[in-house]
PDB file of N, CA and C in Angstrom:
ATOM      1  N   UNK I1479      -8.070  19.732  23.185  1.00  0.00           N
ATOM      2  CA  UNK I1479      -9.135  19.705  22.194  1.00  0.00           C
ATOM      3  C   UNK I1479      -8.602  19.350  20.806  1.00  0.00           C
ATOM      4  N   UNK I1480      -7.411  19.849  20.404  1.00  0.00           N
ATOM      5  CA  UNK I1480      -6.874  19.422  19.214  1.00  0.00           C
ATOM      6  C   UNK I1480      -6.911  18.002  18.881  1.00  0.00           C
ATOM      7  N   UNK I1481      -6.193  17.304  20.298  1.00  0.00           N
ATOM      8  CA  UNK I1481      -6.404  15.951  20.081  1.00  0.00           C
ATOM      9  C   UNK I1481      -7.183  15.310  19.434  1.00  0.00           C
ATOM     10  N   UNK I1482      -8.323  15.674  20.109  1.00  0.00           N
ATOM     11  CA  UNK I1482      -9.612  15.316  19.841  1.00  0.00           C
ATOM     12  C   UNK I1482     -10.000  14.876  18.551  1.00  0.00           C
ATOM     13  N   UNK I1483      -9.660  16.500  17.647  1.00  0.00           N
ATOM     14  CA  UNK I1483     -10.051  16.586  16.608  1.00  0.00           C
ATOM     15  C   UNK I1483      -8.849  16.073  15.727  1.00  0.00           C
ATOM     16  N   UNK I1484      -7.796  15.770  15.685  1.00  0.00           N
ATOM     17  CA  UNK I1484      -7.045  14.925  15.224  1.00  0.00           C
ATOM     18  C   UNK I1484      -7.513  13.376  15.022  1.00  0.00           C
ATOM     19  N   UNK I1485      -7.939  13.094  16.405  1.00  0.00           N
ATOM     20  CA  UNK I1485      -8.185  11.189  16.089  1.00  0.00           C
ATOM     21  C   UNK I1485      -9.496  11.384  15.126  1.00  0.00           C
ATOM     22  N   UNK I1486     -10.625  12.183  15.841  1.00  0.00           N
ATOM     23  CA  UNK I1486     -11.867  12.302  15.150  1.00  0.00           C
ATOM     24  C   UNK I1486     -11.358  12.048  13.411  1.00  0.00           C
ATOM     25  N   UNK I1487     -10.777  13.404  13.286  1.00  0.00           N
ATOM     26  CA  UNK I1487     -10.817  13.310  11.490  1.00  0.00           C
ATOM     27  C   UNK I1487     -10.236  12.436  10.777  1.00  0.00           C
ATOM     28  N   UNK I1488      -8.759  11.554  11.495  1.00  0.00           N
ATOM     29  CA  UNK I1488      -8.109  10.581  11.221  1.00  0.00           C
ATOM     30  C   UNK I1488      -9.075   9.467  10.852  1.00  0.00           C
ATOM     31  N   UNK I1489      -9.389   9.167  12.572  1.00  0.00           N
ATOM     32  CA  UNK I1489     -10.509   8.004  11.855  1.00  0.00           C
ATOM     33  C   UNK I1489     -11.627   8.069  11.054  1.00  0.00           C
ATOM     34  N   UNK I1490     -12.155   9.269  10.787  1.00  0.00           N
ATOM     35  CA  UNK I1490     -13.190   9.575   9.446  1.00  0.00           C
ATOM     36  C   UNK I1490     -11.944   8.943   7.975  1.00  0.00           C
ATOM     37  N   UNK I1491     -10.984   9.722   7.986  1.00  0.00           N
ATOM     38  CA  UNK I1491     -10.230   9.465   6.607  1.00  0.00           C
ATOM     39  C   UNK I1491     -10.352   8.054   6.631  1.00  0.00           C
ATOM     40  N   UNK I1492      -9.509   7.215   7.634  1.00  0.00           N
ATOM     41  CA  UNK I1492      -9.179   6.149   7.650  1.00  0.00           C
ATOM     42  C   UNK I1492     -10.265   4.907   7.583  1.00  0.00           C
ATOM     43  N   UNK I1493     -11.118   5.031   8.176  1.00  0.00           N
ATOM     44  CA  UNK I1493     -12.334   4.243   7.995  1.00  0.00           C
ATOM     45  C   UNK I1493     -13.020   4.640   6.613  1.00  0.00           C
ATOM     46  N   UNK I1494     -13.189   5.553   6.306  1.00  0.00           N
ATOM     47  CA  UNK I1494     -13.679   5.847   4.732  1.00  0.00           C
ATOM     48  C   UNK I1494     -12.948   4.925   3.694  1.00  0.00           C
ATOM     49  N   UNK I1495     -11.282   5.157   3.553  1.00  0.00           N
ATOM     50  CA  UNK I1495     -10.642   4.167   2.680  1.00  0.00           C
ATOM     51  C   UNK I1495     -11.333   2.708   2.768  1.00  0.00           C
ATOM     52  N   UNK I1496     -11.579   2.419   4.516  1.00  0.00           N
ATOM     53  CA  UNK I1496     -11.506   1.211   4.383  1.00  0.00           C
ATOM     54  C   UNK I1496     -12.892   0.734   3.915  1.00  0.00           C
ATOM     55  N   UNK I1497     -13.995   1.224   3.834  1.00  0.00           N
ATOM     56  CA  UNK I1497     -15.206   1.085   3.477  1.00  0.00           C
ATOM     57  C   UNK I1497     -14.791   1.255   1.974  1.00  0.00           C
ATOM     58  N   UNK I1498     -14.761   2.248   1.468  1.00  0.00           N
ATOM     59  CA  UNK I1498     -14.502   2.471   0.223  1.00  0.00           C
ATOM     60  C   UNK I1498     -13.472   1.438  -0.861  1.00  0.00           C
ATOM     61  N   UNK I1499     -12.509   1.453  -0.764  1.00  0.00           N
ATOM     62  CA  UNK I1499     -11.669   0.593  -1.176  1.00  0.00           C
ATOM     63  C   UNK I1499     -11.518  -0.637  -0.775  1.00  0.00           C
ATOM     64  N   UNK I1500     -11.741  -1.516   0.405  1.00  0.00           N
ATOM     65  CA  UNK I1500     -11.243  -2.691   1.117  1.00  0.00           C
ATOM     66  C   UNK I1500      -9.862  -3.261   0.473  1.00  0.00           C
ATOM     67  N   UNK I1501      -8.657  -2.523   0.119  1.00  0.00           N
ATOM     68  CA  UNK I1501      -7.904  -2.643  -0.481  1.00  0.00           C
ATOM     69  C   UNK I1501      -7.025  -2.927   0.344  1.00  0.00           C
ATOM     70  N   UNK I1502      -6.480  -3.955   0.576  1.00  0.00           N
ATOM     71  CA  UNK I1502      -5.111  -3.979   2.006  1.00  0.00           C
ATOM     72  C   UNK I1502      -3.791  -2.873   1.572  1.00  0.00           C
ATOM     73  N   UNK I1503      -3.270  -2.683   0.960  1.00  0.00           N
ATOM     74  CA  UNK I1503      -2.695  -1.595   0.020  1.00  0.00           C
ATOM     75  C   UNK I1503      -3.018  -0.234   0.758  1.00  0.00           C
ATOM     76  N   UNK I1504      -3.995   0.124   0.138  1.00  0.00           N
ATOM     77  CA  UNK I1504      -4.641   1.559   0.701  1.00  0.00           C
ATOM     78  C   UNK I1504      -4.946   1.770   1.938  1.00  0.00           C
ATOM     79  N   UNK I1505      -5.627   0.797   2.459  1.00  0.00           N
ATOM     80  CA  UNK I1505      -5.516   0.684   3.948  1.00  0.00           C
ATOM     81  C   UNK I1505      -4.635   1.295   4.724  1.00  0.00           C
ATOM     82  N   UNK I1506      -3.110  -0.048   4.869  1.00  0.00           N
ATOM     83  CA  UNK I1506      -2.511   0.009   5.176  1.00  0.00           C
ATOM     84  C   UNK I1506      -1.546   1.437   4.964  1.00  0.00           C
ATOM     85  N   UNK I1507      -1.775   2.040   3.326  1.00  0.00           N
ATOM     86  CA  UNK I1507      -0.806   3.146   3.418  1.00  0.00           C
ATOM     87  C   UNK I1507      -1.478   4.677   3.868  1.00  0.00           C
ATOM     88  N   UNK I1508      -3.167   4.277   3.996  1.00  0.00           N
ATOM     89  CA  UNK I1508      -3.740   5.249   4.687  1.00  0.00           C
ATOM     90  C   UNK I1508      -3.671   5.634   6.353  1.00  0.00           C
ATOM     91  N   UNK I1509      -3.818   3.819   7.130  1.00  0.00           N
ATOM     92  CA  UNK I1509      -3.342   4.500   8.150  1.00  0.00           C
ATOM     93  C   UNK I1509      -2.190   4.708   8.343  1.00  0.00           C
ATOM     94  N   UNK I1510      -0.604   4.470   7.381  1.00  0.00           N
ATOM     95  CA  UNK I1510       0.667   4.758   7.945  1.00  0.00           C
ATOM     96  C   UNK I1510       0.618   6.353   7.708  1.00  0.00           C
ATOM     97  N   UNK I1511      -0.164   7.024   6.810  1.00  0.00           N
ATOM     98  CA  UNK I1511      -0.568   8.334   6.719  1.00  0.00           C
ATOM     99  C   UNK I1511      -0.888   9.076   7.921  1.00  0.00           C
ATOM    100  N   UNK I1512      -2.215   8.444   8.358  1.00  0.00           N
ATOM    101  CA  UNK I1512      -3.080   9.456   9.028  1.00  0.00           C
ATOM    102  C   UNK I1512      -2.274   9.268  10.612  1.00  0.00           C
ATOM    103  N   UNK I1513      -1.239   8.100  11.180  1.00  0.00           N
ATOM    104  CA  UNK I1513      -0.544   8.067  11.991  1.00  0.00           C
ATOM    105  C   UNK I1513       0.564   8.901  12.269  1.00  0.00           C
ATOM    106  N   UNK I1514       1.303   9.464  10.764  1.00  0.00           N
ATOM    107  CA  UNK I1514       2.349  10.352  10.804  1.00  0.00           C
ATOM    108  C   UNK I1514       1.572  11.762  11.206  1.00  0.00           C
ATOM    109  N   UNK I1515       0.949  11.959  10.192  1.00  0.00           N
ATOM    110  CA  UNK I1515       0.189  13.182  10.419  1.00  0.00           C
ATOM    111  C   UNK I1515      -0.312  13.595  11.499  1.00  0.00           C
ATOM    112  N   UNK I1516      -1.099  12.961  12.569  1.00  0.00           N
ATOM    113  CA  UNK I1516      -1.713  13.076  13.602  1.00  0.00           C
ATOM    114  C   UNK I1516      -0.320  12.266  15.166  1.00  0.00           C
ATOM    115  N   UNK I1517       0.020  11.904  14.160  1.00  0.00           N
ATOM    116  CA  UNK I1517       1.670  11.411  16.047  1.00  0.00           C
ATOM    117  C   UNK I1517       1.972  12.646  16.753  1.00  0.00           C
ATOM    118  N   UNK I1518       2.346  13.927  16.348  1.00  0.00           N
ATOM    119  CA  UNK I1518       2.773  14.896  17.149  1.00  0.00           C
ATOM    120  C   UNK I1518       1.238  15.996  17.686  1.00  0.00           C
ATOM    121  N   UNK I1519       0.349  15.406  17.455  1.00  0.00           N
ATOM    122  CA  UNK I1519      -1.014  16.160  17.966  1.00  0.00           C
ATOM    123  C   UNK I1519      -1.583  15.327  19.198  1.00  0.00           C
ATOM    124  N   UNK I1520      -1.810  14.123  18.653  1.00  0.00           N
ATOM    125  CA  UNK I1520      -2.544  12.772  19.050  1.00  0.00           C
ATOM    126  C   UNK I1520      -1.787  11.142  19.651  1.00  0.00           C
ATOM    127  N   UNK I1521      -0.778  11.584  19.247  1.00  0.00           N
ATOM    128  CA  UNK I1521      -0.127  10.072  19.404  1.00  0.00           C
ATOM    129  C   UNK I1521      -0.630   9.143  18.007  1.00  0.00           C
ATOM    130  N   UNK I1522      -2.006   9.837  17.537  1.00  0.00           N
ATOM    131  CA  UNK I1522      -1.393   8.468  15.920  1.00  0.00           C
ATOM    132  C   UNK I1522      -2.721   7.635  16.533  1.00  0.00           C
ATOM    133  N   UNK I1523      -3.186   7.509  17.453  1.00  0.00           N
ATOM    134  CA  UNK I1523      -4.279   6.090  18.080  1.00  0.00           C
ATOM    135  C   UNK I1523      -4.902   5.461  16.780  1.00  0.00           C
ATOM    136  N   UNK I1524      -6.001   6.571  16.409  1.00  0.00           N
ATOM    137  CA  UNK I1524      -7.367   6.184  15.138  1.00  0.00           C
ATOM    138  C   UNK I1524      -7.986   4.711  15.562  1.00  0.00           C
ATOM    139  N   UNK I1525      -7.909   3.990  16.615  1.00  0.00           N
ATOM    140  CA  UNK I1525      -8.693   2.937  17.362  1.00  0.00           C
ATOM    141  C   UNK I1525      -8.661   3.005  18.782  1.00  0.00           C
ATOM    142  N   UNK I1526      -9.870   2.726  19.607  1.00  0.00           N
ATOM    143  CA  UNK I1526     -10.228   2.203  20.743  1.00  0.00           C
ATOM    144  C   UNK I1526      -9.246   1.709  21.291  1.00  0.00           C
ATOM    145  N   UNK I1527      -8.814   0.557  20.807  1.00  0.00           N
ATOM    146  CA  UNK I1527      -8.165  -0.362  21.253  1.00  0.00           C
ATOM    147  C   UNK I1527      -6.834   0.037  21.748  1.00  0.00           C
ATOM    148  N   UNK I1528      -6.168   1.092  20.783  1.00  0.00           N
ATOM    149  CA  UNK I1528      -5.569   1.135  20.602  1.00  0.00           C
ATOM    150  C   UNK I1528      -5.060   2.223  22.155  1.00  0.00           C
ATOM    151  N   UNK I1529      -5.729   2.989  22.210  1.00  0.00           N
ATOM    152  CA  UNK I1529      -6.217   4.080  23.424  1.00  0.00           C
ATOM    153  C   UNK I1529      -5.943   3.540  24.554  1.00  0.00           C
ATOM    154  N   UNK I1530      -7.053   2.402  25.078  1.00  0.00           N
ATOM    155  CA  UNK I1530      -7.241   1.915  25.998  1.00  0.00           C
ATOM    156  C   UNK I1530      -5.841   0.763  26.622  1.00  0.00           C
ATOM    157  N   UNK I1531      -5.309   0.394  25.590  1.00  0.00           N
ATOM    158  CA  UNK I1531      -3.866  -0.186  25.536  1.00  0.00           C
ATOM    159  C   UNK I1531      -2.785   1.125  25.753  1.00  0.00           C
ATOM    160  N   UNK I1532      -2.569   2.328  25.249  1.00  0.00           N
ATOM    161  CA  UNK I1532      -2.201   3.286  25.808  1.00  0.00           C
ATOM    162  C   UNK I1532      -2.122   3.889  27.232  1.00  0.00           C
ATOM    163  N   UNK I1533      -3.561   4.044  27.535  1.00  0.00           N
ATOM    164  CA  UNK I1533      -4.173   4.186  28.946  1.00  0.00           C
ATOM    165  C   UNK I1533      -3.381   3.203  30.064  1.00  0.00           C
ATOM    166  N   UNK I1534      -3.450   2.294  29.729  1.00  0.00           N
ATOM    167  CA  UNK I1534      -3.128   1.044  30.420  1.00  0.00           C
ATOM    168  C   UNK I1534      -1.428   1.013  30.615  1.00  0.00           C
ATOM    169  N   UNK I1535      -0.888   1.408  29.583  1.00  0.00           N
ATOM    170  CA  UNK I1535       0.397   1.343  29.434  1.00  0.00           C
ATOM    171  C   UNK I1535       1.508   2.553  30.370  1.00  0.00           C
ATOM    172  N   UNK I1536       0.064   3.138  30.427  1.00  0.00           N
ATOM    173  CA  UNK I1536       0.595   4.937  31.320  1.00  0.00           C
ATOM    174  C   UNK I1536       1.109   5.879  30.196  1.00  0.00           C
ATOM    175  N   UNK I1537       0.615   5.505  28.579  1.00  0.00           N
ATOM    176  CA  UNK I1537       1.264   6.674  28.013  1.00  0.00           C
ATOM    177  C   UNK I1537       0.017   7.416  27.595  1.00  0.00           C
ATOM    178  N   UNK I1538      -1.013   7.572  28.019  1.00  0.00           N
ATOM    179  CA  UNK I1538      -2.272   8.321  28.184  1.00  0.00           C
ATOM    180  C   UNK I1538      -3.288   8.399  29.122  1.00  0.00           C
ATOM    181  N   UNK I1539      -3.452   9.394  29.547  1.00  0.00           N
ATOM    182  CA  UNK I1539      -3.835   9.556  30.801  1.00  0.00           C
ATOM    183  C   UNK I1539      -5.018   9.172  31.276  1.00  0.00           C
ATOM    184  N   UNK I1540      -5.702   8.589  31.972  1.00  0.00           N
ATOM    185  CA  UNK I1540      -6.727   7.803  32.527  1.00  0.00           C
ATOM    186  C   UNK I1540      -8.018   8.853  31.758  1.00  0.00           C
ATOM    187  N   UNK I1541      -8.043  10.005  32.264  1.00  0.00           N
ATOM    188  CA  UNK I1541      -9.399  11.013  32.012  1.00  0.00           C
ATOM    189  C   UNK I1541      -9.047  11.221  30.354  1.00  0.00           C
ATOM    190  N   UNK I1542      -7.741  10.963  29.875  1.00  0.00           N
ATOM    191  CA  UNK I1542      -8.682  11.298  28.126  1.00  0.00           C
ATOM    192  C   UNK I1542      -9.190  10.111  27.532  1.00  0.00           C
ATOM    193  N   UNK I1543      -9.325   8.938  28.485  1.00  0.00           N
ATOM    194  CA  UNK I1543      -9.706   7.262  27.258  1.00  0.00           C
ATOM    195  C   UNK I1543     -10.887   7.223  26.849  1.00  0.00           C
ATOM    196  N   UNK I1544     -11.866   8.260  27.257  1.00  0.00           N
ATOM    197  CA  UNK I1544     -13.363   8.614  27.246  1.00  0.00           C
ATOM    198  C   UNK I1544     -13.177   9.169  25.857  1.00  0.00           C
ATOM    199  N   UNK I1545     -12.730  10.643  25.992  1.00  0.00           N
ATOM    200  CA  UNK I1545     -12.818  11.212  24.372  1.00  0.00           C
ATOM    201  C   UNK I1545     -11.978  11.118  23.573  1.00  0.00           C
ATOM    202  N   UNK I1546     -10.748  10.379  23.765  1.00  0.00           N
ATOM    203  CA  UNK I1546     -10.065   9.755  22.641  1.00  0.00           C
ATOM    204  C   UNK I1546     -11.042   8.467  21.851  1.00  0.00           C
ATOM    205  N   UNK I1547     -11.975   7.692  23.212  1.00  0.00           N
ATOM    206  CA  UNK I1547     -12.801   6.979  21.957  1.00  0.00           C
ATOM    207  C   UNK I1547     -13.677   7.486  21.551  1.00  0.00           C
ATOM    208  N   UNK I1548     -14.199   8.118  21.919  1.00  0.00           N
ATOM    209  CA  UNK I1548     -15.434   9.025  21.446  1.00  0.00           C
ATOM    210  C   UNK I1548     -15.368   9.754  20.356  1.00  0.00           C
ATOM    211  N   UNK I1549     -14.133  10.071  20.353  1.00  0.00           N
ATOM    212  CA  UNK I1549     -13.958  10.921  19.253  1.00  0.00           C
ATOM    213  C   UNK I1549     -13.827   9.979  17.870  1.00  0.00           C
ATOM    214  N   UNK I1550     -12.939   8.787  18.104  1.00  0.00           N
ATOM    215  CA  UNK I1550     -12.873   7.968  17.322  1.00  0.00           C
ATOM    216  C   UNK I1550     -14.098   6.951  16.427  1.00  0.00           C
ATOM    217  N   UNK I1551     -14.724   6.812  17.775  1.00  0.00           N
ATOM    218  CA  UNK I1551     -16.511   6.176  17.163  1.00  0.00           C
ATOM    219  C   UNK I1551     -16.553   7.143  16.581  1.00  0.00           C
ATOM    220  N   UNK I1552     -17.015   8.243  17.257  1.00  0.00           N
ATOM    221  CA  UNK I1552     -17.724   8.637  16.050  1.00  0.00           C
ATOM    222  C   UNK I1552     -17.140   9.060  14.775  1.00  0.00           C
ATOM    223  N   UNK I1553     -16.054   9.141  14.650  1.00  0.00           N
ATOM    224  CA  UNK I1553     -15.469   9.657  13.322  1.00  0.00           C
ATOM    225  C   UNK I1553     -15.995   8.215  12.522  1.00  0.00           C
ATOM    226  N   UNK I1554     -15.795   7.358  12.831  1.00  0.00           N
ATOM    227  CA  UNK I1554     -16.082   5.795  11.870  1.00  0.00           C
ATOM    228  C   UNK I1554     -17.639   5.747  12.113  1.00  0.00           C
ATOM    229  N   UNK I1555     -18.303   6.483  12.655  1.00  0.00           N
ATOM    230  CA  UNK I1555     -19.917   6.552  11.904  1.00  0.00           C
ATOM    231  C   UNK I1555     -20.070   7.440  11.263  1.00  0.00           C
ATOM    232  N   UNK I1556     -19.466   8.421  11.356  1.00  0.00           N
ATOM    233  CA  UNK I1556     -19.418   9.611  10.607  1.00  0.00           C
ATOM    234  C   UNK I1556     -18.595   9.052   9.043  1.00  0.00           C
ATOM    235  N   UNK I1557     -17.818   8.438   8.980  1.00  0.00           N
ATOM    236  CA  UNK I1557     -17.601   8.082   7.499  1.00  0.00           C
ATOM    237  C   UNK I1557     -18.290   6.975   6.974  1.00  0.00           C
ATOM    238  N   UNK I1558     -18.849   6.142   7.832  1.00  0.00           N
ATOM    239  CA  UNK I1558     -19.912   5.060   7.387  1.00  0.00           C
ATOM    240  C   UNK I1558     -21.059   5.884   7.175  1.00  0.00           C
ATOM    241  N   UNK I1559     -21.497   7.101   7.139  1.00  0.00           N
ATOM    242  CA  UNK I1559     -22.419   7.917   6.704  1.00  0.00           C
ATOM    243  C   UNK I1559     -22.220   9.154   5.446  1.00  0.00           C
ATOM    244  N   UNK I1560     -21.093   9.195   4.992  1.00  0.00           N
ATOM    245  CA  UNK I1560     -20.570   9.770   4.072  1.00  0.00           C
ATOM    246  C   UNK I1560     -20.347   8.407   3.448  1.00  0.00           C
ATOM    247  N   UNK I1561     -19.791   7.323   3.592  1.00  0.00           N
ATOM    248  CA  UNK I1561     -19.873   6.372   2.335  1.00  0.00           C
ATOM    249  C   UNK I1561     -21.005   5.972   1.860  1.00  0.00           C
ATOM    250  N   UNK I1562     -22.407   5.832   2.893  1.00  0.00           N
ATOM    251  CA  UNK I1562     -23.206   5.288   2.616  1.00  0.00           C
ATOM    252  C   UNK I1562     -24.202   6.530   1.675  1.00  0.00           C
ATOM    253  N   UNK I1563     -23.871   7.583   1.773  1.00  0.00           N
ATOM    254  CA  UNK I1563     -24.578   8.795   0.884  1.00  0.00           C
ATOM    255  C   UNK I1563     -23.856   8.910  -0.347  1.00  0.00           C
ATOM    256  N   UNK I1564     -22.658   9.452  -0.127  1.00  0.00           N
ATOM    257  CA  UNK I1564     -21.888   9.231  -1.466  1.00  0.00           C
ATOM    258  C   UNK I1564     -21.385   8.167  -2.045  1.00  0.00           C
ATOM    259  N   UNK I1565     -21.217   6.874  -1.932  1.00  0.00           N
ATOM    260  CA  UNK I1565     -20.855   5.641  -2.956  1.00  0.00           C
ATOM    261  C   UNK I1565     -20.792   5.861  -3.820  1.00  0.00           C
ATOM    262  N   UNK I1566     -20.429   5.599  -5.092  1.00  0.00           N
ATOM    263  CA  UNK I1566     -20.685   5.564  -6.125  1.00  0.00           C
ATOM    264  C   UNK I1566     -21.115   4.556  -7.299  1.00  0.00           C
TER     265      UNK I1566
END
């Protein structure tokens, strides 16, 4: 479950910068952030893609590629809904 909530909040942070700022800069030093932070919980994923290339690779296990993305969508609607309320 930690997992979970690791990619979830990662990709909320991380997708927020990127809505917010579109700064390649910040971006980039947000997700080398939210990857350190979340590697020994999560493996670091914060994308689909990224999961399912995992999965595939055998370094994540077939039954979590469901809520590793799940968790991940929704964290990136969940901050596309905090940017879109708070903007400034």
């Amino acid at each position: 479950m930690r997992q979970y909530l690791a990619e979830f909040l990662g990709s909320i942070v991380f997708i927020y910068v990127i809505l917010a700022t579109g700064h390649p800069l910040a971006i980039g030093a947000t997700l080398a952030l939210v990857i350190l932070i979340t590697a020994n919980i999560s493996g670091g994923h914060m994308n689909p893609a990224v999961s399912v290339a995992m999965a595939a690779a055998g370094k994540l296990p077939v039954q979590e590629l469901v809520p590793y993305c799940l968790a991940q969508i929704i964290g990136g609607l969940i901050a596309l809904e905090i940017y879109k309320r708070f903007k400034l």
